[in-house]
PDB file of C-alpha atoms in Angstrom:
ATOM      1  CA  MET A 161      44.959   3.132 -48.330  1.00  0.00           C
ATOM      2  CA  PHE A 162      43.688   6.414 -46.880  1.00  0.00           C
ATOM      3  CA  GLY A 163      40.411   6.047 -48.749  1.00  0.00           C
ATOM      4  CA  THR A 164      39.940   2.504 -47.503  1.00  0.00           C
ATOM      5  CA  ARG A 165      40.670   3.490 -43.906  1.00  0.00           C
ATOM      6  CA  PHE A 166      38.351   6.474 -44.177  1.00  0.00           C
ATOM      7  CA  LYS A 167      35.558   4.326 -45.551  1.00  0.00           C
ATOM      8  CA  SER A 168      36.087   1.730 -42.791  1.00  0.00           C
ATOM      9  CA  SER A 169      36.122   4.406 -40.079  1.00  0.00           C
ATOM     10  CA  PHE A 170      33.065   6.079 -41.517  1.00  0.00           C
ATOM     11  CA  ALA A 171      31.235   2.736 -41.686  1.00  0.00           C
ATOM     12  CA  LEU A 172      32.060   2.016 -38.037  1.00  0.00           C
ATOM     13  CA  LEU A 173      30.955   5.507 -37.001  1.00  0.00           C
ATOM     14  CA  LEU A 174      27.732   5.188 -38.963  1.00  0.00           C
ATOM     15  CA  THR A 175      27.038   1.760 -37.478  1.00  0.00           C
ATOM     16  CA  GLY A 176      27.652   3.047 -33.959  1.00  0.00           C
ATOM     17  CA  THR A 177      25.451   6.061 -34.547  1.00  0.00           C
ATOM     18  CA  LEU A 178      22.628   3.894 -35.862  1.00  0.00           C
ATOM     19  CA  CYS A 179      22.954   1.543 -32.895  1.00  0.00           C
ATOM     20  CA  LEU A 180      22.825   4.441 -30.431  1.00  0.00           C
ATOM     21  CA  SER A 181      19.869   5.911 -32.275  1.00  0.00           C
ATOM     22  CA  ALA A 182      18.036   2.587 -32.221  1.00  0.00           C
ATOM     23  CA  HIS A 183      18.807   2.191 -28.505  1.00  0.00           C
ATOM     24  CA  ALA A 184      17.484   5.674 -27.823  1.00  0.00           C
ATOM     25  CA  ASP A 185      14.327   4.953 -29.774  1.00  0.00           C
ATOM     26  CA  LEU A 186      13.778   1.763 -27.801  1.00  0.00           C
ATOM     27  CA  SER A 187      14.386   3.601 -24.545  1.00  0.00           C
ATOM     28  CA  MET A 188      11.891   6.269 -25.546  1.00  0.00           C
ATOM     29  CA  GLN A 189       9.408   3.608 -26.545  1.00  0.00           C
ATOM     30  CA  GLY A 190       9.914   1.846 -23.253  1.00  0.00           C
ATOM     31  CA  THR A 191       9.310   5.055 -21.339  1.00  0.00           C
ATOM     32  CA  THR A 192       6.283   6.023 -23.374  1.00  0.00           C
ATOM     33  CA  ILE A 193       4.659   2.672 -23.888  1.00  0.00           C
ATOM     34  CA  CYS A 194       5.371   0.981 -20.559  1.00  0.00           C
ATOM     35  CA  ALA A 195       5.970   3.499 -17.817  1.00  0.00           C
ATOM     36  CA  ALA A 196       4.418   0.988 -15.424  1.00  0.00           C
ATOM     37  CA  LYS A 197       7.639  -1.010 -15.579  1.00  0.00           C
ATOM     38  CA  ALA A 198       9.133   1.618 -13.247  1.00  0.00           C
ATOM     39  CA  TYR A 199       7.290  -0.136 -10.399  1.00  0.00           C
ATOM     40  CA  GLU A 200       8.458  -3.621 -11.304  1.00  0.00           C
ATOM     41  CA  MET A 201      11.238  -4.080  -8.764  1.00  0.00           C
ATOM     42  CA  SER A 202       9.272  -2.633  -5.836  1.00  0.00           C
ATOM     43  CA  LEU A 203       6.292  -4.812  -6.697  1.00  0.00           C
ATOM     44  CA  LYS A 204       8.509  -7.883  -6.993  1.00  0.00           C
ATOM     45  CA  TYR A 205       9.735  -7.157  -3.449  1.00  0.00           C
ATOM     46  CA  GLN A 206       6.163  -6.768  -2.216  1.00  0.00           C
ATOM     47  CA  GLN A 207       4.953 -10.000  -3.784  1.00  0.00           C
ATOM     48  CA  GLN A 208       7.956 -12.321  -3.779  1.00  0.00           C
ATOM     49  CA  SER A 209      10.283 -11.425  -0.885  1.00  0.00           C
ATOM     50  CA  ALA A 210      10.345 -13.423   2.304  1.00  0.00           C
ATOM     51  CA  GLU A 211      11.334 -10.182   4.004  1.00  0.00           C
ATOM     52  CA  ILE A 212       7.914  -8.651   3.321  1.00  0.00           C
ATOM     53  CA  GLN A 213       6.262 -11.710   4.809  1.00  0.00           C
ATOM     54  CA  ALA A 214       8.442 -11.335   7.893  1.00  0.00           C
ATOM     55  CA  LEU A 215       7.593  -7.632   8.211  1.00  0.00           C
ATOM     56  CA  GLN A 216       3.869  -8.371   7.862  1.00  0.00           C
ATOM     57  CA  LEU A 217       4.035 -11.044  10.532  1.00  0.00           C
ATOM     58  CA  GLN A 218       6.078  -8.743  12.741  1.00  0.00           C
ATOM     59  CA  ALA A 219       3.496  -5.964  12.429  1.00  0.00           C
ATOM     60  CA  TYR A 220       0.618  -8.224  13.389  1.00  0.00           C
ATOM     61  CA  GLN A 221       2.559  -9.791  16.255  1.00  0.00           C
ATOM     62  CA  ILE A 222       3.240  -6.304  17.612  1.00  0.00           C
ATOM     63  CA  ALA A 223      -0.457  -5.506  17.196  1.00  0.00           C
ATOM     64  CA  THR A 224      -1.358  -8.660  19.125  1.00  0.00           C
ATOM     65  CA  LEU A 225       1.077  -7.855  21.932  1.00  0.00           C
ATOM     66  CA  ARG A 226      -0.251  -4.297  22.168  1.00  0.00           C
ATOM     67  CA  LEU A 227      -3.846  -5.501  22.286  1.00  0.00           C
ATOM     68  CA  GLN A 228      -3.015  -8.100  24.930  1.00  0.00           C
ATOM     69  CA  HIS A 229      -1.406  -5.351  27.029  1.00  0.00           C
ATOM     70  CA  ILE A 230      -4.398  -3.034  26.612  1.00  0.00           C
ATOM     71  CA  LEU A 231      -6.843  -5.778  27.607  1.00  0.00           C
ATOM     72  CA  ALA A 232      -4.750  -6.686  30.637  1.00  0.00           C
ATOM     73  CA  GLN A 233      -4.505  -3.053  31.754  1.00  0.00           C
ATOM     74  CA  THR A 234      -8.217  -2.317  31.273  1.00  0.00           C
ATOM     75  CA  PRO A 235     -10.096  -5.564  31.952  1.00  0.00           C
ATOM     76  CA  GLU A 236     -13.386  -3.750  32.621  1.00  0.00           C
ATOM     77  CA  ALA A 237     -13.213  -1.528  29.544  1.00  0.00           C
ATOM     78  CA  LYS A 238     -16.185  -1.610  27.205  1.00  0.00           C
ATOM     79  CA  ASN A 239     -16.612  -0.782  23.545  1.00  0.00           C
ATOM     80  CA  LEU A 240     -12.951  -1.092  22.625  1.00  0.00           C
ATOM     81  CA  ALA A 241     -12.342  -0.930  18.877  1.00  0.00           C
ATOM     82  CA  ILE A 242      -9.710  -1.484  16.213  1.00  0.00           C
ATOM     83  CA  VAL A 243      -9.747   0.514  12.985  1.00  0.00           C
ATOM     84  CA  ILE A 244      -7.982  -1.236  10.151  1.00  0.00           C
ATOM     85  CA  ASP A 245      -7.428  -0.506   6.479  1.00  0.00           C
ATOM     86  CA  LEU A 246      -8.093  -3.173   3.836  1.00  0.00           C
ATOM     87  CA  ASP A 247      -5.862  -3.024   0.749  1.00  0.00           C
ATOM     88  CA  GLU A 248      -2.248  -4.053   1.411  1.00  0.00           C
ATOM     89  CA  THR A 249      -3.106  -4.175   5.121  1.00  0.00           C
ATOM     90  CA  VAL A 250      -5.571  -7.076   5.225  1.00  0.00           C
ATOM     91  CA  LEU A 251      -5.949  -7.769   1.499  1.00  0.00           C
ATOM     92  CA  ASP A 252      -3.023  -8.669  -0.766  1.00  0.00           C
ATOM     93  CA  ASN A 253      -3.700  -7.280  -4.235  1.00  0.00           C
ATOM     94  CA  SER A 254      -0.269  -8.005  -5.671  1.00  0.00           C
ATOM     95  CA  ASP A 255      -1.547 -10.461  -8.294  1.00  0.00           C
ATOM     96  CA  PHE A 256      -3.722  -7.709  -9.732  1.00  0.00           C
ATOM     97  CA  LEU A 257      -0.887  -5.164  -9.664  1.00  0.00           C
ATOM     98  CA  VAL A 258       1.487  -7.583 -11.389  1.00  0.00           C
ATOM     99  CA  SER A 259      -1.092  -8.204 -14.099  1.00  0.00           C
ATOM    100  CA  ASN A 260      -1.315  -4.453 -14.653  1.00  0.00           C
ATOM    101  CA  ILE A 261       2.436  -4.197 -15.103  1.00  0.00           C
ATOM    102  CA  GLN A 262       2.481  -7.105 -17.543  1.00  0.00           C
ATOM    103  CA  HIS A 263      -0.105  -5.205 -19.602  1.00  0.00           C
ATOM    104  CA  CYS A 264       1.750  -1.880 -19.192  1.00  0.00           C
ATOM    105  CA  ILE A 265      -1.005  -0.309 -17.093  1.00  0.00           C
ATOM    106  CA  ASP A 266       0.232   2.314 -14.678  1.00  0.00           C
ATOM    107  CA  TYR A 267      -1.387   1.865 -11.260  1.00  0.00           C
ATOM    108  CA  THR A 268      -1.899   5.629 -10.921  1.00  0.00           C
ATOM    109  CA  GLU A 269      -4.490   5.459 -13.698  1.00  0.00           C
ATOM    110  CA  TRP A 270      -6.588   2.878 -11.799  1.00  0.00           C
ATOM    111  CA  THR A 271      -8.378   2.014 -15.046  1.00  0.00           C
ATOM    112  CA  THR A 272      -8.800  -1.641 -14.016  1.00  0.00           C
ATOM    113  CA  TRP A 273      -9.415  -1.226 -10.287  1.00  0.00           C
ATOM    114  CA  SER A 274     -13.216  -1.121 -10.433  1.00  0.00           C
ATOM    115  CA  GLU A 275     -13.331  -4.511 -12.093  1.00  0.00           C
ATOM    116  CA  TRP A 276     -10.965  -5.884  -9.440  1.00  0.00           C
ATOM    117  CA  GLU A 277     -13.181  -4.529  -6.663  1.00  0.00           C
ATOM    118  CA  LYS A 278     -16.169  -6.265  -8.236  1.00  0.00           C
ATOM    119  CA  ASN A 279     -14.668  -9.575  -9.269  1.00  0.00           C
ATOM    120  CA  GLY A 280     -11.109  -9.786  -7.968  1.00  0.00           C
ATOM    121  CA  GLN A 281      -9.835 -12.508  -5.675  1.00  0.00           C
ATOM    122  CA  PRO A 282      -7.290 -10.938  -3.329  1.00  0.00           C
ATOM    123  CA  LYS A 283      -5.422 -13.019  -0.796  1.00  0.00           C
ATOM    124  CA  LEU A 284      -4.946 -12.291   2.887  1.00  0.00           C
ATOM    125  CA  ILE A 285      -1.865 -10.521   4.218  1.00  0.00           C
ATOM    126  CA  VAL A 286      -0.084 -13.028   6.442  1.00  0.00           C
ATOM    127  CA  GLY A 287      -0.884 -12.625  10.110  1.00  0.00           C
ATOM    128  CA  SER A 288      -3.994 -10.532   9.561  1.00  0.00           C
ATOM    129  CA  LEU A 289      -6.620 -13.217  10.094  1.00  0.00           C
ATOM    130  CA  ASP A 290      -5.039 -14.575  13.284  1.00  0.00           C
ATOM    131  CA  PHE A 291      -4.843 -11.103  14.749  1.00  0.00           C
ATOM    132  CA  LEU A 292      -8.394 -10.129  13.819  1.00  0.00           C
ATOM    133  CA  ASN A 293      -9.766 -13.411  15.167  1.00  0.00           C
ATOM    134  CA  PHE A 294      -7.911 -12.773  18.427  1.00  0.00           C
ATOM    135  CA  ALA A 295      -9.457  -9.306  18.671  1.00  0.00           C
ATOM    136  CA  SER A 296     -12.936 -10.616  17.900  1.00  0.00           C
ATOM    137  CA  GLN A 297     -12.616 -13.431  20.445  1.00  0.00           C
ATOM    138  CA  HIS A 298     -11.917 -10.814  23.085  1.00  0.00           C
ATOM    139  CA  GLN A 299     -14.992  -8.747  22.197  1.00  0.00           C
ATOM    140  CA  VAL A 300     -13.027  -5.948  20.566  1.00  0.00           C
ATOM    141  CA  ALA A 301     -15.004  -4.297  17.763  1.00  0.00           C
ATOM    142  CA  ILE A 302     -13.326  -4.330  14.345  1.00  0.00           C
ATOM    143  CA  PHE A 303     -13.992  -1.592  11.807  1.00  0.00           C
ATOM    144  CA  TYR A 304     -12.701  -1.988   8.266  1.00  0.00           C
ATOM    145  CA  VAL A 305     -12.094   1.562   6.970  1.00  0.00           C
ATOM    146  CA  SER A 306     -11.183   1.544   3.289  1.00  0.00           C
ATOM    147  CA  ASP A 307     -11.241   3.840   0.279  1.00  0.00           C
ATOM    148  CA  ARG A 308     -12.806   1.125  -1.819  1.00  0.00           C
ATOM    149  CA  SER A 309     -15.868   2.383  -3.673  1.00  0.00           C
ATOM    150  CA  GLU A 310     -19.249   2.506  -1.989  1.00  0.00           C
ATOM    151  CA  GLN A 311     -20.660   1.520  -5.381  1.00  0.00           C
ATOM    152  CA  TYR A 312     -19.153  -1.941  -4.999  1.00  0.00           C
ATOM    153  CA  ARG A 313     -19.953  -2.400  -1.313  1.00  0.00           C
ATOM    154  CA  THR A 314     -21.734  -5.715  -1.809  1.00  0.00           C
ATOM    155  CA  ALA A 315     -18.776  -7.145  -3.695  1.00  0.00           C
ATOM    156  CA  THR A 316     -16.303  -5.954  -1.061  1.00  0.00           C
ATOM    157  CA  VAL A 317     -18.356  -7.314   1.825  1.00  0.00           C
ATOM    158  CA  ASN A 318     -18.716 -10.645   0.036  1.00  0.00           C
ATOM    159  CA  THR A 319     -14.954 -10.775  -0.556  1.00  0.00           C
ATOM    160  CA  LEU A 320     -14.246 -10.191   3.131  1.00  0.00           C
ATOM    161  CA  LYS A 321     -16.768 -12.851   4.151  1.00  0.00           C
ATOM    162  CA  HIS A 322     -15.338 -15.304   1.632  1.00  0.00           C
ATOM    163  CA  LEU A 323     -11.894 -14.831   3.178  1.00  0.00           C
ATOM    164  CA  GLY A 324     -13.294 -15.666   6.610  1.00  0.00           C
ATOM    165  CA  LEU A 325     -12.701 -12.296   8.254  1.00  0.00           C
ATOM    166  CA  PRO A 326     -14.601 -11.622  11.480  1.00  0.00           C
ATOM    167  CA  GLN A 327     -17.267  -8.990  12.170  1.00  0.00           C
ATOM    168  CA  VAL A 328     -17.940  -8.279   8.510  1.00  0.00           C
ATOM    169  CA  SER A 329     -21.187  -6.339   8.194  1.00  0.00           C
ATOM    170  CA  ASN A 330     -22.338  -3.094   6.628  1.00  0.00           C
ATOM    171  CA  ASP A 331     -21.976  -1.337   9.980  1.00  0.00           C
ATOM    172  CA  HIS A 332     -18.366  -2.466  10.315  1.00  0.00           C
ATOM    173  CA  VAL A 333     -17.206  -1.788   6.738  1.00  0.00           C
ATOM    174  CA  LEU A 334     -16.805   1.956   6.113  1.00  0.00           C
ATOM    175  CA  LEU A 335     -15.991   2.731   2.479  1.00  0.00           C
ATOM    176  CA  TYR A 336     -15.052   5.816   0.480  1.00  0.00           C
ATOM    177  CA  GLY A 337     -17.210   8.886   0.871  1.00  0.00           C
ATOM    178  CA  LYS A 338     -16.285  10.825   3.963  1.00  0.00           C
ATOM    179  CA  SER A 339     -12.594  11.237   4.717  1.00  0.00           C
ATOM    180  CA  LYS A 340     -10.887   8.566   6.768  1.00  0.00           C
ATOM    181  CA  GLU A 341     -10.564  11.040   9.620  1.00  0.00           C
ATOM    182  CA  GLN A 342     -14.323  11.662   9.559  1.00  0.00           C
ATOM    183  CA  ARG A 343     -15.004   7.957   9.547  1.00  0.00           C
ATOM    184  CA  ARG A 344     -12.662   7.450  12.494  1.00  0.00           C
ATOM    185  CA  GLN A 345     -14.453  10.210  14.367  1.00  0.00           C
ATOM    186  CA  LEU A 346     -17.790   8.537  13.625  1.00  0.00           C
ATOM    187  CA  ILE A 347     -16.518   5.266  15.144  1.00  0.00           C
ATOM    188  CA  ALA A 348     -15.110   7.129  18.146  1.00  0.00           C
ATOM    189  CA  GLN A 349     -18.567   8.445  19.043  1.00  0.00           C
ATOM    190  CA  ASN A 350     -19.490   5.032  20.473  1.00  0.00           C
ATOM    191  CA  HIS A 351     -16.159   3.234  20.800  1.00  0.00           C
ATOM    192  CA  GLN A 352     -12.711   3.728  22.270  1.00  0.00           C
ATOM    193  CA  ILE A 353     -10.294   3.224  19.391  1.00  0.00           C
ATOM    194  CA  VAL A 354      -7.233   1.471  20.838  1.00  0.00           C
ATOM    195  CA  LEU A 355      -5.382   0.514  17.637  1.00  0.00           C
ATOM    196  CA  LEU A 356      -5.109   1.899  14.110  1.00  0.00           C
ATOM    197  CA  ILE A 357      -3.566  -0.383  11.487  1.00  0.00           C
ATOM    198  CA  GLY A 358      -2.699   0.551   7.909  1.00  0.00           C
ATOM    199  CA  ASP A 359      -0.140   0.718   5.130  1.00  0.00           C
ATOM    200  CA  THR A 360      -0.279   4.437   4.331  1.00  0.00           C
ATOM    201  CA  LEU A 361       0.150   7.364   6.674  1.00  0.00           C
ATOM    202  CA  HIS A 362      -3.337   8.825   6.194  1.00  0.00           C
ATOM    203  CA  ASP A 363      -4.679   5.561   7.678  1.00  0.00           C
ATOM    204  CA  PHE A 364      -3.652   7.004  11.054  1.00  0.00           C
ATOM    205  CA  SER A 365      -4.230  10.741  11.249  1.00  0.00           C
ATOM    206  CA  GLN A 366      -5.337  13.822   9.379  1.00  0.00           C
ATOM    207  CA  ASP A 367      -1.775  15.061   9.946  1.00  0.00           C
ATOM    208  CA  PHE A 368      -0.980  13.125   6.776  1.00  0.00           C
ATOM    209  CA  ASN A 369      -2.345  13.453   3.258  1.00  0.00           C
ATOM    210  CA  GLN A 370      -1.396  12.379  -0.258  1.00  0.00           C
ATOM    211  CA  GLN A 371      -0.553  15.926  -1.376  1.00  0.00           C
ATOM    212  CA  GLN A 372       2.223  16.470   1.147  1.00  0.00           C
ATOM    213  CA  SER A 373       5.854  16.672   0.097  1.00  0.00           C
ATOM    214  CA  LYS A 374       8.397  14.171   1.370  1.00  0.00           C
ATOM    215  CA  SER A 375       9.730  16.657   3.932  1.00  0.00           C
ATOM    216  CA  GLN A 376       6.216  17.437   5.157  1.00  0.00           C
ATOM    217  CA  ARG A 377       5.481  13.743   5.649  1.00  0.00           C
ATOM    218  CA  GLN A 378       8.745  13.258   7.482  1.00  0.00           C
ATOM    219  CA  ALA A 379       7.981  16.209   9.766  1.00  0.00           C
ATOM    220  CA  MET A 380       4.648  14.653  10.682  1.00  0.00           C
ATOM    221  CA  ILE A 381       6.362  11.331  11.351  1.00  0.00           C
ATOM    222  CA  GLU A 382       8.648  13.081  13.836  1.00  0.00           C
ATOM    223  CA  LYS A 383       5.688  14.791  15.448  1.00  0.00           C
ATOM    224  CA  ASN A 384       3.880  11.447  15.932  1.00  0.00           C
ATOM    225  CA  GLN A 385       6.868   9.147  16.415  1.00  0.00           C
ATOM    226  CA  SER A 386       5.783   7.977  19.874  1.00  0.00           C
ATOM    227  CA  ARG A 387       2.607   6.429  18.438  1.00  0.00           C
ATOM    228  CA  PHE A 388       4.174   4.002  15.975  1.00  0.00           C
ATOM    229  CA  GLY A 389       4.353   0.529  17.513  1.00  0.00           C
ATOM    230  CA  GLN A 390       2.009   1.681  20.265  1.00  0.00           C
ATOM    231  CA  ASP A 391      -1.478   2.482  19.007  1.00  0.00           C
ATOM    232  CA  TRP A 392      -0.443   2.882  15.364  1.00  0.00           C
ATOM    233  CA  ILE A 393       0.766  -0.242  13.544  1.00  0.00           C
ATOM    234  CA  MET A 394       2.254   0.222  10.066  1.00  0.00           C
ATOM    235  CA  LEU A 395       2.300  -2.470   7.375  1.00  0.00           C
ATOM    236  CA  PRO A 396       4.930  -2.315   4.571  1.00  0.00           C
ATOM    237  CA  ASN A 397       3.697  -1.497   1.081  1.00  0.00           C
ATOM    238  CA  THR A 398       6.232  -1.010  -1.692  1.00  0.00           C
ATOM    239  CA  SER A 399       3.607  -1.360  -4.439  1.00  0.00           C
ATOM    240  CA  TYR A 400       2.153   2.143  -4.439  1.00  0.00           C
ATOM    241  CA  GLY A 401       1.820   5.257  -2.298  1.00  0.00           C
ATOM    242  CA  ALA A 402       2.463   8.978  -2.062  1.00  0.00           C
ATOM    243  CA  TRP A 403       6.211   8.272  -2.050  1.00  0.00           C
ATOM    244  CA  SER A 404       6.136   7.024  -5.660  1.00  0.00           C
ATOM    245  CA  LYS A 405       5.985  10.562  -7.060  1.00  0.00           C
ATOM    246  CA  ASP A 406       9.220  11.587  -5.296  1.00  0.00           C
ATOM    247  CA  ALA A 407      12.462  11.724  -7.254  1.00  0.00           C
ATOM    248  CA  PHE A 408      15.552   9.742  -6.342  1.00  0.00           C
ATOM    249  CA  THR A 409      18.339  11.497  -4.464  1.00  0.00           C
ATOM    250  CA  GLU A 410      21.642  11.109  -6.291  1.00  0.00           C
ATOM    251  CA  MET A 411      24.933  10.739  -4.470  1.00  0.00           C
ATOM    252  CA  GLY A 412      26.335  14.157  -3.556  1.00  0.00           C
ATOM    253  CA  ARG A 413      23.064  15.989  -4.043  1.00  0.00           C
ATOM    254  CA  PRO A 414      20.896  17.367  -1.215  1.00  0.00           C
ATOM    255  CA  GLU A 415      17.564  15.734  -0.523  1.00  0.00           C
ATOM    256  CA  ASN A 416      14.374  17.592  -1.393  1.00  0.00           C
TER     257      ASN A 416
END
């Protein structure tokens, strides 16, 4: 009896141990082989949620209201300009990002981005075209300031033209080379920049950069809080950004 019970208990213990071991192996494999899956839920929200669409429309409606106000207050003003980012601000690259996840490619590696710049077919962020057409119809200069590669300038310009965006020319598309702050300063030499629109904080000011900690970014937000919704318009982007390197804060633990 004792021997039988011992054998049965040992068998159950061994089975449980093997199951736990197999589960651990699978977990390790999942972590090693497909770390990109960590972004799956946030990307699903970016691509599939109606809430993102509402936030995008809201951002561009605020931008339109702000521009209407500026034009009404300064009817004689000349050389007004808008500076706007491209990816996840005007261009929706979520199909590309989803494809990367399905193939277990981590976005931080950007191994497939060059091909997407050359041959990709992004969609427009909702509300962007209506707003930009409104600005163009009121003789406001539009400058597309993006960190897309200068090497693929022709492809990027053709993509923007294909999507029907206004004022697309080499002079109005400023790609990666100089910092975004330097490019903004270049535009400001001949134009009065009245709106900045983007999905990451460094689209607005040199106060922000990708190397800052969470607390540093938050401090700069507080410093510039009066500008959001005024001359700075932020688009939501849960697909990628400096925030993705920050650890979660567990219940009962202080934030970093």
